[in-house]
Short mmCIF file of C-alpha atoms in Angstrom, two decimals:
data_model
loop_
_atom_site.label_atom_id
_atom_site.label_comp_id
_atom_site.label_asym_id
_atom_site.label_seq_id
_atom_site.Cartn_x
_atom_site.Cartn_y
_atom_site.Cartn_z
CA UNK A 1 -25.25 8.76 170.20
CA UNK A 2 -26.06 6.70 173.43
CA UNK A 3 -22.65 6.79 174.29
CA UNK A 4 -22.39 10.80 174.04
CA UNK A 5 -24.87 11.53 176.89
CA UNK A 6 -24.67 13.51 179.25
CA UNK A 7 -24.90 11.48 182.21
CA UNK A 8 -23.76 13.86 184.91
CA UNK A 9 -25.43 17.59 185.36
CA UNK A 10 -23.20 21.06 185.03
CA UNK A 11 -24.32 20.74 189.00
CA UNK A 12 -22.52 17.28 189.25
CA UNK A 13 -25.77 15.61 189.53
CA UNK A 14 -27.56 13.07 188.13
CA UNK A 15 -30.19 12.41 185.19
CA UNK A 16 -32.84 12.04 188.08
CA UNK A 17 -31.07 14.31 190.64
CA UNK A 18 -29.14 12.63 193.03
CA UNK A 19 -26.04 12.70 193.91
CA UNK A 20 -22.76 10.27 193.26
CA UNK A 21 -23.74 8.40 196.34
CA UNK A 22 -27.43 8.39 196.96
CA UNK A 23 -29.49 5.31 196.70
CA UNK A 24 -32.85 5.71 194.70
CA UNK A 25 -35.77 6.21 196.80
CA UNK A 26 -36.99 3.10 198.41
CA UNK A 27 -40.39 1.91 199.38
CA UNK A 28 -40.72 -1.82 201.14
CA UNK A 29 -43.85 -3.62 202.54
CA UNK A 30 -43.61 -7.24 203.67
CA UNK A 31 -46.89 -9.58 203.91
CA UNK A 32 -48.95 -8.08 200.84
CA UNK A 33 -50.42 -11.38 199.30
CA UNK A 34 -52.83 -13.47 201.41
CA UNK A 35 -52.10 -17.03 199.93
CA UNK A 36 -48.49 -16.72 200.05
CA UNK A 37 -46.44 -18.04 202.72
CA UNK A 38 -44.34 -15.14 203.04
CA UNK A 39 -44.46 -12.47 200.53
CA UNK A 40 -43.18 -8.68 199.72
CA UNK A 41 -42.99 -5.25 197.46
CA UNK A 42 -40.13 -3.51 197.48
CA UNK A 43 -39.70 -0.57 194.49
CA UNK A 44 -36.50 1.52 194.11
CA UNK A 45 -36.92 4.04 192.13
CA UNK A 46 -38.81 2.93 189.10
CA UNK A 47 -37.98 -0.29 189.45
CA UNK A 48 -40.86 -2.81 191.20
CA UNK A 49 -41.15 -5.56 192.35
CA UNK A 50 -43.86 -7.95 193.47
CA UNK A 51 -42.22 -11.55 195.67
CA UNK A 52 -43.96 -14.22 197.45
CA UNK A 53 -42.53 -17.08 199.18
CA UNK A 54 -44.06 -20.74 199.56
CA UNK A 55 -43.13 -23.25 201.27
CA UNK A 56 -41.39 -25.29 202.72
CA UNK A 57 -43.66 -27.69 201.37
CA UNK A 58 -43.60 -31.12 199.73
CA UNK A 59 -41.19 -31.08 196.49
CA UNK A 60 -43.15 -30.89 193.31
CA UNK A 61 -41.41 -33.70 191.49
CA UNK A 62 -39.03 -36.59 192.65
CA UNK A 63 -36.46 -35.49 190.87
CA UNK A 64 -36.54 -32.30 192.66
CA UNK A 65 -36.05 -34.22 196.34
CA UNK A 66 -32.56 -33.69 197.71
CA UNK A 67 -32.47 -35.65 200.85
CA UNK A 68 -30.38 -33.98 203.29
CA UNK A 69 -31.24 -30.03 202.53
CA UNK A 70 -34.59 -28.40 201.30
CA UNK A 71 -34.49 -27.49 197.29
CA UNK A 72 -35.17 -23.72 196.76
CA UNK A 73 -36.97 -23.27 192.99
CA UNK A 74 -37.06 -19.09 191.85
CA UNK A 75 -39.03 -18.45 188.79
CA UNK A 76 -38.47 -14.54 187.69
CA UNK A 77 -41.07 -13.34 185.43
CA UNK A 78 -40.92 -9.27 183.31
CA UNK A 79 -44.21 -8.01 182.96
CA UNK A 80 -45.52 -7.21 179.13
CA UNK A 81 -45.56 -4.03 180.65
CA UNK A 82 -42.58 -3.20 182.48
CA UNK A 83 -40.78 -1.55 179.90
CA UNK A 84 -40.88 0.88 177.34
CA UNK A 85 -41.55 -1.14 174.76
CA UNK A 86 -44.79 -3.59 175.55
CA UNK A 87 -43.12 -6.72 175.22
CA UNK A 88 -44.18 -10.00 176.39
CA UNK A 89 -40.46 -11.81 177.40
CA UNK A 90 -40.95 -16.04 177.53
CA UNK A 91 -39.67 -17.88 180.97
CA UNK A 92 -36.71 -19.02 178.68
CA UNK A 93 -35.12 -15.71 178.02
CA UNK A 94 -31.21 -16.29 179.14
CA UNK A 95 -31.02 -13.05 180.88
CA UNK A 96 -34.18 -14.03 183.03
CA UNK A 97 -33.02 -17.71 183.63
CA UNK A 98 -29.26 -16.25 184.45
CA UNK A 99 -30.75 -14.10 187.10
CA UNK A 100 -33.12 -16.66 188.65
CA UNK A 101 -29.87 -19.03 189.07
CA UNK A 102 -28.17 -16.04 190.30
CA UNK A 103 -30.71 -16.01 193.39
CA UNK A 104 -31.02 -19.49 194.06
CA UNK A 105 -27.20 -19.72 194.16
CA UNK A 106 -27.31 -16.96 196.44
CA UNK A 107 -29.63 -17.95 199.13
CA UNK A 108 -28.77 -21.46 199.21
CA UNK A 109 -25.98 -21.24 201.30
CA UNK A 110 -27.56 -18.62 203.58
CA UNK A 111 -31.11 -20.06 204.05
CA UNK A 112 -30.98 -22.78 206.66
CA UNK A 113 -32.03 -25.42 204.05
CA UNK A 114 -30.35 -28.78 206.35
CA UNK A 115 -33.58 -28.37 208.50
CA UNK A 116 -36.36 -29.46 205.93
CA UNK A 117 -34.87 -32.16 204.50
CA UNK A 118 -36.72 -33.71 201.51
CA UNK A 119 -38.99 -30.65 200.86
CA UNK A 120 -39.18 -27.50 198.23
CA UNK A 121 -38.92 -23.40 198.82
CA UNK A 122 -40.42 -21.75 196.03
CA UNK A 123 -39.58 -18.33 195.61
CA UNK A 124 -41.54 -16.09 193.12
CA UNK A 125 -40.77 -12.80 191.53
CA UNK A 126 -42.44 -10.64 188.94
CA UNK A 127 -40.74 -7.23 188.02
CA UNK A 128 -43.96 -4.72 187.55
CA UNK A 129 -41.36 -1.81 186.17
CA UNK A 130 -38.43 -2.19 185.05
CA UNK A 131 -35.49 0.77 185.66
CA UNK A 132 -32.72 -1.19 185.93
CA UNK A 133 -31.38 -3.14 188.87
CA UNK A 134 -33.16 -6.54 188.44
CA UNK A 135 -30.38 -8.62 190.42
CA UNK A 136 -30.66 -6.18 193.24
CA UNK A 137 -34.51 -6.29 193.32
CA UNK A 138 -35.06 -9.61 193.21
CA UNK A 139 -32.84 -10.60 195.94
CA UNK A 140 -33.95 -7.69 198.90
CA UNK A 141 -37.54 -8.76 197.73
CA UNK A 142 -36.98 -11.99 198.22
CA UNK A 143 -34.75 -11.55 200.92
CA UNK A 144 -37.74 -9.70 202.81
CA UNK A 145 -40.56 -12.44 201.82
CA UNK A 146 -38.72 -15.26 203.12
CA UNK A 147 -38.03 -13.42 206.42
CA UNK A 148 -41.90 -12.79 205.77
CA UNK A 149 -42.64 -16.71 205.49
CA UNK A 150 -40.53 -16.95 208.83
CA UNK A 151 -38.00 -19.41 207.07
CA UNK A 152 -34.74 -19.18 209.31
CA UNK A 153 -31.70 -17.27 207.40
CA UNK A 154 -28.67 -17.01 208.65
CA UNK A 155 -28.42 -13.10 207.35
CA UNK A 156 -30.33 -10.72 205.85
CA UNK A 157 -29.23 -10.52 201.79
CA UNK A 158 -28.83 -7.00 200.65
CA UNK A 159 -28.10 -6.05 197.16
CA UNK A 160 -26.79 -2.97 195.93
CA UNK A 161 -25.29 -2.27 192.24
CA UNK A 162 -22.82 0.84 191.60
CA UNK A 163 -20.81 1.66 188.87
CA UNK A 164 -18.46 4.21 187.14
CA UNK A 165 -19.10 7.45 185.35
CA UNK A 166 -16.24 9.68 184.02
CA UNK A 167 -13.97 7.92 186.63
CA UNK A 168 -16.62 8.57 189.64
CA UNK A 169 -17.57 6.12 191.66
CA UNK A 170 -22.06 6.23 191.63
CA UNK A 171 -24.13 4.27 193.56
CA UNK A 172 -27.28 2.39 192.34
CA UNK A 173 -27.91 3.24 188.60
CA UNK A 174 -30.98 3.41 186.60
CA UNK A 175 -31.94 2.05 183.18
CA UNK A 176 -30.18 4.99 181.79
CA UNK A 177 -26.81 4.85 183.54
CA UNK A 178 -26.14 0.80 183.31
CA UNK A 179 -26.80 0.83 179.60
CA UNK A 180 -23.74 3.40 179.49
CA UNK A 181 -21.70 2.69 182.39
CA UNK A 182 -20.02 -0.60 183.95
CA UNK A 183 -22.62 -1.87 186.31
CA UNK A 184 -21.33 -3.91 189.27
CA UNK A 185 -23.96 -5.47 192.00
CA UNK A 186 -22.98 -6.87 194.74
CA UNK A 187 -24.75 -8.52 197.44
CA UNK A 188 -23.88 -8.60 200.73
CA UNK A 189 -24.32 -10.14 204.58
CA UNK A 190 -24.13 -7.23 206.65
CA UNK A 191 -23.65 -9.25 209.69
CA UNK A 192 -19.89 -9.81 208.91
CA UNK A 193 -19.34 -8.21 205.40
CA UNK A 194 -19.19 -10.62 203.45
CA UNK A 195 -19.87 -10.88 199.57
CA UNK A 196 -22.29 -13.64 198.44
CA UNK A 197 -23.15 -12.53 195.04
CA UNK A 198 -21.28 -10.37 192.63
CA UNK A 199 -21.89 -9.12 189.14
CA UNK A 200 -20.54 -7.44 186.73
CA UNK A 201 -21.06 -5.71 182.54
CA UNK A 202 -19.08 -3.53 180.79
CA UNK A 203 -15.07 -2.82 181.40
CA UNK A 204 -14.17 -1.12 184.36
CA UNK A 205 -10.36 -0.32 185.06
CA UNK A 206 -8.79 -2.99 187.88
CA UNK A 207 -7.74 0.75 190.06
CA UNK A 208 -11.07 1.67 190.13
CA UNK A 209 -12.50 -1.60 191.55
CA UNK A 210 -12.29 -2.11 194.84
CA UNK A 211 -13.56 1.77 195.23
CA UNK A 212 -16.48 0.50 192.81
CA UNK A 213 -16.66 -2.37 195.30
CA UNK A 214 -17.13 -0.46 198.76
CA UNK A 215 -19.26 2.13 197.70
CA UNK A 216 -21.64 -0.58 196.29
CA UNK A 217 -20.79 -2.53 199.51
CA UNK A 218 -21.86 0.94 201.85
CA UNK A 219 -25.09 0.78 199.38
CA UNK A 220 -25.92 -2.79 201.05
CA UNK A 221 -26.03 -1.29 204.46
CA UNK A 222 -28.36 1.46 203.94
CA UNK A 223 -30.49 -0.81 202.32
CA UNK A 224 -30.08 -3.29 204.85
CA UNK A 225 -31.09 -0.73 207.46
CA UNK A 226 -34.07 0.09 205.34
CA UNK A 227 -35.33 -3.76 204.84
CA UNK A 228 -34.90 -4.06 208.74
CA UNK A 229 -36.66 -1.13 209.86
CA UNK A 230 -39.53 -3.01 207.77
CA UNK A 231 -39.67 -5.87 209.44
CA UNK A 232 -39.31 -4.59 212.31
CA UNK A 233 -42.42 -2.47 211.72
CA UNK A 234 -44.52 -5.20 210.45
CA UNK A 235 -43.92 -7.13 213.35
CA UNK A 236 -44.83 -4.62 215.52
CA UNK A 237 -48.32 -4.52 213.81
CA UNK A 238 -48.60 -8.32 213.63
CA UNK A 239 -48.03 -7.34 217.77
CA UNK A 240 -50.60 -4.86 218.14
CA UNK A 241 -53.27 -7.28 215.69
CA UNK A 242 -52.83 -10.58 217.59
CA UNK A 243 -53.38 -8.54 220.94
CA UNK A 244 -56.42 -7.22 220.49
CA UNK B 1 -32.21 -37.98 184.44
CA UNK B 2 -28.87 -39.33 184.89
CA UNK B 3 -27.45 -38.56 187.84
CA UNK B 4 -23.79 -37.25 187.53
CA UNK B 5 -21.19 -39.24 188.48
CA UNK B 6 -19.45 -38.33 191.62
CA UNK B 7 -16.33 -39.07 193.91
CA UNK B 8 -16.22 -41.08 196.64
CA UNK B 9 -16.12 -39.14 200.10
CA UNK B 10 -12.64 -40.72 200.62
CA UNK B 11 -11.62 -39.09 197.56
CA UNK B 12 -13.31 -36.01 198.04
CA UNK B 13 -11.63 -35.66 201.20
CA UNK B 14 -8.17 -36.23 199.73
CA UNK B 15 -8.28 -33.62 197.48
CA UNK B 16 -9.97 -31.05 199.87
CA UNK B 17 -6.85 -31.99 202.42
CA UNK B 18 -4.51 -31.75 199.72
CA UNK B 19 -5.63 -28.05 198.62
CA UNK B 20 -5.26 -26.98 202.28
CA UNK B 21 -1.45 -28.16 202.41
CA UNK B 22 -1.42 -26.51 198.84
CA UNK B 23 -1.00 -29.74 196.66
CA UNK B 24 -2.67 -30.43 194.01
CA UNK B 25 -3.85 -34.46 192.05
CA UNK B 26 -2.00 -33.40 188.98
CA UNK B 27 0.88 -31.38 190.42
CA UNK B 28 -0.26 -27.96 190.09
CA UNK B 29 0.30 -24.91 191.98
CA UNK B 30 -2.93 -24.54 193.86
CA UNK B 31 -2.26 -20.64 191.57
CA UNK B 32 -1.55 -22.12 188.11
CA UNK B 33 -3.15 -23.28 185.03
CA UNK B 34 -3.13 -26.35 183.30
CA UNK B 35 -1.04 -27.34 180.23
CA UNK B 36 -2.80 -24.94 177.79
CA UNK B 37 -3.06 -25.64 173.62
CA UNK B 38 -3.94 -24.17 171.20
CA UNK B 39 -4.10 -25.55 167.60
CA UNK B 40 -5.52 -23.47 164.76
CA UNK B 41 -7.29 -24.80 161.16
CA UNK B 42 -7.51 -26.23 158.32
CA UNK B 43 -9.77 -23.31 157.42
CA UNK B 44 -9.74 -19.85 159.20
CA UNK B 45 -11.31 -19.13 162.45
CA UNK B 46 -11.38 -22.60 163.58
CA UNK B 47 -9.60 -22.91 166.58
CA UNK B 48 -9.55 -26.23 169.71
CA UNK B 49 -8.31 -25.95 172.77
CA UNK B 50 -6.85 -28.29 175.45
CA UNK B 51 -6.69 -27.14 179.17
CA UNK B 52 -5.41 -30.46 180.62
CA UNK B 53 -8.36 -32.68 179.29
CA UNK B 54 -10.86 -30.54 179.08
CA UNK B 55 -11.31 -30.19 175.02
CA UNK B 56 -13.40 -26.96 173.73
CA UNK B 57 -13.75 -26.54 169.57
CA UNK B 58 -14.57 -23.35 168.31
CA UNK B 59 -16.06 -22.41 164.85
CA UNK B 60 -16.69 -18.85 163.31
CA UNK B 61 -18.57 -18.77 160.19
CA UNK B 62 -20.27 -15.20 158.77
CA UNK B 63 -22.88 -14.21 156.35
CA UNK B 64 -24.19 -11.35 154.63
CA UNK B 65 -27.34 -10.38 157.00
CA UNK B 66 -30.05 -7.18 157.39
CA UNK B 67 -29.01 -5.38 160.80
CA UNK B 68 -31.38 -4.75 163.52
CA UNK B 69 -33.58 -1.87 163.38
CA UNK B 70 -32.47 -0.01 166.17
CA UNK B 71 -28.74 -1.12 165.47
CA UNK B 72 -28.29 0.37 161.28
CA UNK B 73 -25.00 0.46 161.22
CA UNK B 74 -23.23 -2.33 163.19
CA UNK B 75 -22.43 -6.17 162.34
CA UNK B 76 -24.06 -8.73 164.61
CA UNK B 77 -22.26 -11.60 166.71
CA UNK B 78 -23.74 -14.44 167.19
CA UNK B 79 -21.97 -16.92 170.27
CA UNK B 80 -23.83 -20.53 170.58
CA UNK B 81 -22.93 -22.82 173.27
CA UNK B 82 -23.65 -27.19 172.91
CA UNK B 83 -23.23 -29.48 175.56
CA UNK B 84 -23.74 -32.81 174.36
CA UNK B 85 -24.25 -35.82 176.18
CA UNK B 86 -20.64 -36.92 174.42
CA UNK B 87 -19.45 -34.60 177.28
CA UNK B 88 -21.55 -34.13 180.09
CA UNK B 89 -23.42 -37.75 180.43
CA UNK B 90 -26.02 -36.02 182.67
CA UNK B 91 -27.15 -33.54 180.06
CA UNK B 92 -30.72 -33.95 178.27
CA UNK B 93 -29.63 -33.30 174.86
CA UNK B 94 -32.16 -30.67 173.32
CA UNK B 95 -32.87 -28.80 176.53
CA UNK B 96 -30.53 -26.18 177.95
CA UNK B 97 -29.10 -27.07 180.90
CA UNK B 98 -28.99 -23.93 183.65
CA UNK B 99 -25.02 -24.95 183.88
CA UNK B 100 -25.26 -24.28 179.86
CA UNK B 101 -26.86 -21.01 179.67
CA UNK B 102 -24.38 -19.78 182.94
CA UNK B 103 -21.67 -20.55 180.21
CA UNK B 104 -23.18 -18.59 177.56
CA UNK B 105 -24.00 -15.59 179.47
CA UNK B 106 -20.62 -15.87 181.08
CA UNK B 107 -19.01 -16.05 177.21
CA UNK B 108 -22.00 -12.89 176.18
CA UNK B 109 -20.63 -10.93 178.44
CA UNK B 110 -16.96 -11.22 177.91
CA UNK B 111 -17.53 -11.24 174.58
CA UNK B 112 -20.49 -9.29 173.02
CA UNK B 113 -20.88 -6.78 176.48
CA UNK B 114 -17.14 -5.54 176.53
CA UNK B 115 -17.15 -4.92 172.62
CA UNK B 116 -13.94 -7.30 172.10
CA UNK B 117 -14.99 -6.92 168.25
CA UNK B 118 -15.70 -4.17 166.42
CA UNK B 119 -19.24 -4.30 165.23
CA UNK B 120 -19.19 -1.11 163.04
CA UNK B 121 -16.39 -2.22 161.20
CA UNK B 122 -18.73 -5.06 159.83
CA UNK B 123 -20.91 -2.76 158.53
CA UNK B 124 -21.72 -3.05 154.21
CA UNK B 125 -24.39 -0.53 153.31
CA UNK B 126 -26.05 0.86 156.20
CA UNK B 127 -29.77 -0.13 157.32
CA UNK B 128 -29.26 -2.81 154.66
CA UNK B 129 -26.38 -5.29 154.64
CA UNK B 130 -24.03 -6.05 157.35
CA UNK B 131 -21.60 -9.28 158.41
CA UNK B 132 -23.22 -11.66 160.94
CA UNK B 133 -20.90 -13.21 163.10
CA UNK B 134 -21.19 -16.39 164.15
CA UNK B 135 -19.15 -18.66 167.23
CA UNK B 136 -20.05 -22.17 167.18
CA UNK B 137 -18.39 -23.39 170.70
CA UNK B 138 -18.70 -27.44 171.04
CA UNK B 139 -17.41 -29.08 174.30
CA UNK B 140 -15.68 -32.69 173.25
CA UNK B 141 -14.14 -33.28 176.43
CA UNK B 142 -15.22 -32.03 180.04
CA UNK B 143 -12.52 -32.24 182.50
CA UNK B 144 -13.74 -28.68 184.75
CA UNK B 145 -13.15 -25.12 184.12
CA UNK B 146 -14.87 -25.28 180.66
CA UNK B 147 -15.84 -21.43 180.58
CA UNK B 148 -11.80 -20.44 180.41
CA UNK B 149 -11.42 -22.85 177.86
CA UNK B 150 -14.27 -21.82 175.84
CA UNK B 151 -13.49 -18.44 176.23
CA UNK B 152 -9.87 -19.14 174.68
CA UNK B 153 -11.45 -20.94 172.12
CA UNK B 154 -13.63 -18.39 170.67
CA UNK B 155 -12.02 -15.48 171.15
CA UNK B 156 -8.92 -17.43 169.29
CA UNK B 157 -11.01 -18.29 166.81
CA UNK B 158 -12.44 -14.75 166.53
CA UNK B 159 -8.88 -13.78 166.21
CA UNK B 160 -7.61 -16.44 163.48
CA UNK B 161 -10.57 -15.87 161.70
CA UNK B 162 -10.66 -13.96 158.08
CA UNK B 163 -13.86 -13.17 155.78
CA UNK B 164 -14.53 -12.74 152.79
CA UNK B 165 -13.28 -9.11 151.00
CA UNK B 166 -15.94 -6.81 149.68
CA UNK B 167 -16.26 -3.97 147.55
CA UNK B 168 -18.56 -1.40 147.46
CA UNK B 169 -19.84 0.81 144.56
CA UNK B 170 -23.16 2.45 144.95
CA UNK B 171 -25.75 -0.03 146.25
CA UNK B 172 -23.87 -2.68 144.53
CA UNK B 173 -22.13 -4.98 146.44
CA UNK B 174 -19.54 -7.52 145.42
CA UNK B 175 -17.96 -10.55 147.79
CA UNK B 176 -15.16 -11.71 146.16
CA UNK B 177 -14.14 -15.18 146.95
CA UNK B 178 -10.89 -16.60 148.90
CA UNK B 179 -9.36 -17.58 146.37
CA UNK B 180 -10.23 -13.70 144.20
CA UNK B 181 -8.59 -11.73 147.10
CA UNK B 182 -7.48 -11.98 150.55
CA UNK B 183 -10.11 -12.59 152.94
CA UNK B 184 -9.24 -9.50 155.81
CA UNK B 185 -9.31 -10.12 159.51
CA UNK B 186 -12.05 -8.71 162.06
CA UNK B 187 -10.88 -5.76 164.08
CA UNK B 188 -10.61 -7.13 168.18
CA UNK B 189 -10.33 -4.31 170.31
CA UNK B 190 -8.89 -6.39 172.96
CA UNK B 191 -9.12 -10.14 173.78
CA UNK B 192 -11.22 -10.59 177.26
CA UNK B 193 -9.90 -14.15 179.20
CA UNK B 194 -12.05 -15.24 181.18
CA UNK B 195 -9.96 -16.85 185.04
CA UNK B 196 -11.86 -19.22 186.92
CA UNK B 197 -11.56 -19.69 191.02
CA UNK B 198 -12.63 -22.33 193.16
CA UNK B 199 -12.93 -21.97 197.08
CA UNK B 200 -13.25 -24.25 199.81
CA UNK B 201 -13.61 -23.99 203.29
CA UNK B 202 -15.88 -20.72 203.56
CA UNK B 203 -13.84 -18.97 200.78
CA UNK B 204 -10.56 -19.96 202.80
CA UNK B 205 -8.42 -21.90 199.89
CA UNK B 206 -8.27 -20.55 196.78
CA UNK B 207 -7.81 -22.47 193.50
CA UNK B 208 -7.39 -21.72 190.05
CA UNK B 209 -8.81 -23.51 187.64
CA UNK B 210 -10.69 -26.34 188.67
CA UNK B 211 -10.83 -29.96 187.64
CA UNK B 212 -14.16 -31.88 187.52
CA UNK B 213 -13.31 -33.46 190.73
CA UNK B 214 -12.57 -29.83 192.22
CA UNK B 215 -15.93 -28.67 190.92
CA UNK B 216 -17.54 -31.48 192.55
CA UNK B 217 -16.53 -30.50 195.78
CA UNK B 218 -15.67 -26.72 195.75
CA UNK B 219 -18.00 -24.29 197.77
CA UNK B 220 -18.34 -21.49 195.31
CA UNK B 221 -16.91 -20.42 192.16
CA UNK B 222 -16.03 -16.56 190.76
CA UNK B 223 -15.38 -16.05 187.34
CA UNK B 224 -13.23 -12.81 186.27
CA UNK B 225 -12.85 -11.92 183.05
CA UNK B 226 -10.04 -9.15 181.84
CA UNK B 227 -8.12 -7.75 178.94
CA UNK B 228 -4.28 -6.95 178.98
CA UNK B 229 -5.04 -3.03 179.64
CA UNK B 230 -5.78 -4.58 183.18
CA UNK B 231 -9.36 -4.03 182.63
CA UNK B 232 -12.33 -6.53 183.87
CA UNK B 233 -14.62 -7.11 180.98
CA UNK B 234 -17.22 -8.91 183.03
CA UNK B 235 -17.26 -10.47 186.66
CA UNK B 236 -19.49 -13.13 187.98
CA UNK B 237 -20.01 -14.48 191.14
CA UNK B 238 -23.44 -15.59 191.06
CA UNK B 239 -24.20 -17.28 194.91
CA UNK B 240 -22.06 -20.07 196.25
CA UNK B 241 -19.80 -19.67 199.87
CA UNK B 242 -19.95 -15.59 200.85
CA UNK B 243 -16.04 -14.12 200.48
CA UNK B 244 -14.80 -11.56 202.29
CA UNK B 245 -13.58 -8.55 200.06
CA UNK B 246 -9.52 -9.23 200.67
CA UNK B 247 -10.30 -12.49 198.88
CA UNK B 248 -11.72 -10.78 196.14
CA UNK B 249 -9.07 -8.12 195.60
CA UNK B 250 -6.36 -10.68 196.06
CA UNK B 251 -8.22 -12.97 193.35
CA UNK B 252 -8.35 -9.71 190.93
CA UNK B 253 -4.58 -9.73 191.05
CA UNK B 254 -4.05 -13.56 190.78
CA UNK B 255 -6.07 -12.53 187.24
CA UNK B 256 -4.47 -9.85 185.55
CA UNK B 257 -1.39 -12.13 186.10
CA UNK B 258 -3.04 -15.10 184.50
CA UNK B 259 -4.84 -13.01 181.86
CA UNK B 260 -1.82 -11.48 180.16
CA UNK B 261 -0.06 -14.92 180.80
CA UNK B 262 -2.79 -16.27 178.72
CA UNK B 263 -3.14 -13.93 176.03
CA UNK B 264 0.62 -14.35 175.49
CA UNK B 265 -0.09 -17.97 174.69
CA UNK B 266 -2.86 -16.84 172.46
CA UNK B 267 -0.62 -14.71 170.62
CA UNK B 268 2.31 -16.71 170.46
CA UNK B 269 -0.04 -19.47 169.14
CA UNK B 270 -1.42 -17.66 166.12
CA UNK B 271 2.29 -16.28 165.43
CA UNK B 272 3.39 -19.63 165.12
CA UNK B 273 0.05 -20.55 162.38
CA UNK B 274 0.88 -17.20 160.46
CA UNK B 275 4.62 -18.29 160.05
CA UNK B 276 3.62 -21.95 158.96
CA UNK B 277 1.15 -20.55 156.33
#
C-alpha cells in the first residue's frame, strides 16, 4: 500500500537523500529564448520548467482590453513526456487551468500593470519534466522571465512547498512525497515577508500549520537568493557583451 | 459577453467605509456568517442550502460502475458544478468560466482529496463493480460566497444520502430496491467545511462570508477548509493582495470556530430531518 511507504529512512533522510529542511538542487537561467521578450529555464530537482513572457503588447482581442491596466494572460502546458506515463494532456484540464489562474492572480498585484493600460502581457509556461511542485516552479519561472523581460514588478515572487511527514515539517516536496502527505505551497514577497499565494491539499492539523508555513517561507527566501544571483549574473554577462 | 453588474463608486466607498468601522450592510459582525438554512428532501441525498440570499442545491445519486484500473477496490466520487445564467448573468452557457473551475477545484480538494468519504466502503466486487457517487451542485441564486454554500450543500447532501442495500454471493450481486430493504448511508470520515474570507485595504480588514457587493470590492480572498477535528483539509488563496503571516494564522483561528458552528448546524438539520421520518 502506498500509505505504508517509508518516506523517511532510518538515518532521518528522505527518499532522495535530503534532510528535512533541505531544498532540491536548483538550477536557473534567464534569457534562454531568442523570440520572447523575456524567458527563463528552471530546474528544481527533477521538475523542469521553461517560461516565456511576451509583452506588454497589443491585446489580442478587444474583450481582453482593460482601460486602466494591462491584462495578464497565463498559459501552462504539460509536455506529454513529462510524466511517467506518456499522456497528452488537454489544455482545458481543470488542474492546469487552476494553476494558470493562480499564477495570473499572483502576479496581478505584483506587476505594475497600471503602467501599461490597454495592453496585454502573455506568460507561457511549459513543464518539461514533472516531479512535484508544479505551482511553485511555475511561479518561480514566471518571476525570472518577467524580470528578464524588463517588466516592472514591486518585488520578486518566490514560491516553495512544505509538508509534514510523521509530524515533522519537511521542505520542498517531490512527487512521491506530495502524493502521500499534506502539501502547502507558499508564494512570498521576500522584501516585506507578505504571502501572496497559499494553497494546501490533504489534511494537516491546525497546530502544525504555522510551523509548516514558516518552513515554506524560509524555503522561499532561499529560492530568492538563488533567483537573485541568477538575475545579477545575467545582467553582468549582458554588460560585458555590450561594452565590447 | 455580458458585463457583470457593478456597484457605483459611491456605493463601493460606502461599503468599504462601513467595513473599516466594523459595520456591514446586513447588520452583521465582520466575523459573522449570514443566516444559514439547510433543508432536505423529499428524496434521499437532496439538500438545499441558503446563506443569506445565496442559494445552492445539491443532489447525490449513485450507480454501479467498473472501477479505475489503478484503484480496483475503491468507489468513485464525482462532483459536478453548474453555473447557469440564472444566477450568473455574466456566464456564457456551455463553457466553464474561470470562477467555475476554481469553485469545482476547491470543492474537489475539500471533499475528495481530504478523503471525507470512505471510498473503500463503496467497493462491491474488487476489479468488477463499485459504487459511483455523483454530486450535482446547482447554483440557484448568487449573492456572494458560493463556495461555502456549495460545500455545505454537498457535504450535507452526502450525509443525508442513502444508497440501496446489496448482497453479494460469490460473483452474484443483488441490488435491493429501497422498498425491499432499508437503504444504507455512506460512511463519512469527517465533514469538511469551507470558510471564505475577503480582504480589504491591503489585507488590513478581514470579513467572513462576503456578499456579492463585498466580493466586488475585495482585494483578495482566501478559502480555508476545516473539519471539526481542527484539521485543515484544503486551503486556497490564489494570489490577490499579499498578506502578513499573522493575518493568516488569525484567520485559521476564526475558521476553526466557524467550522465548528456550521458542523453543528448541519448536524442539527440532519437530526431534525431524521426525527420527522
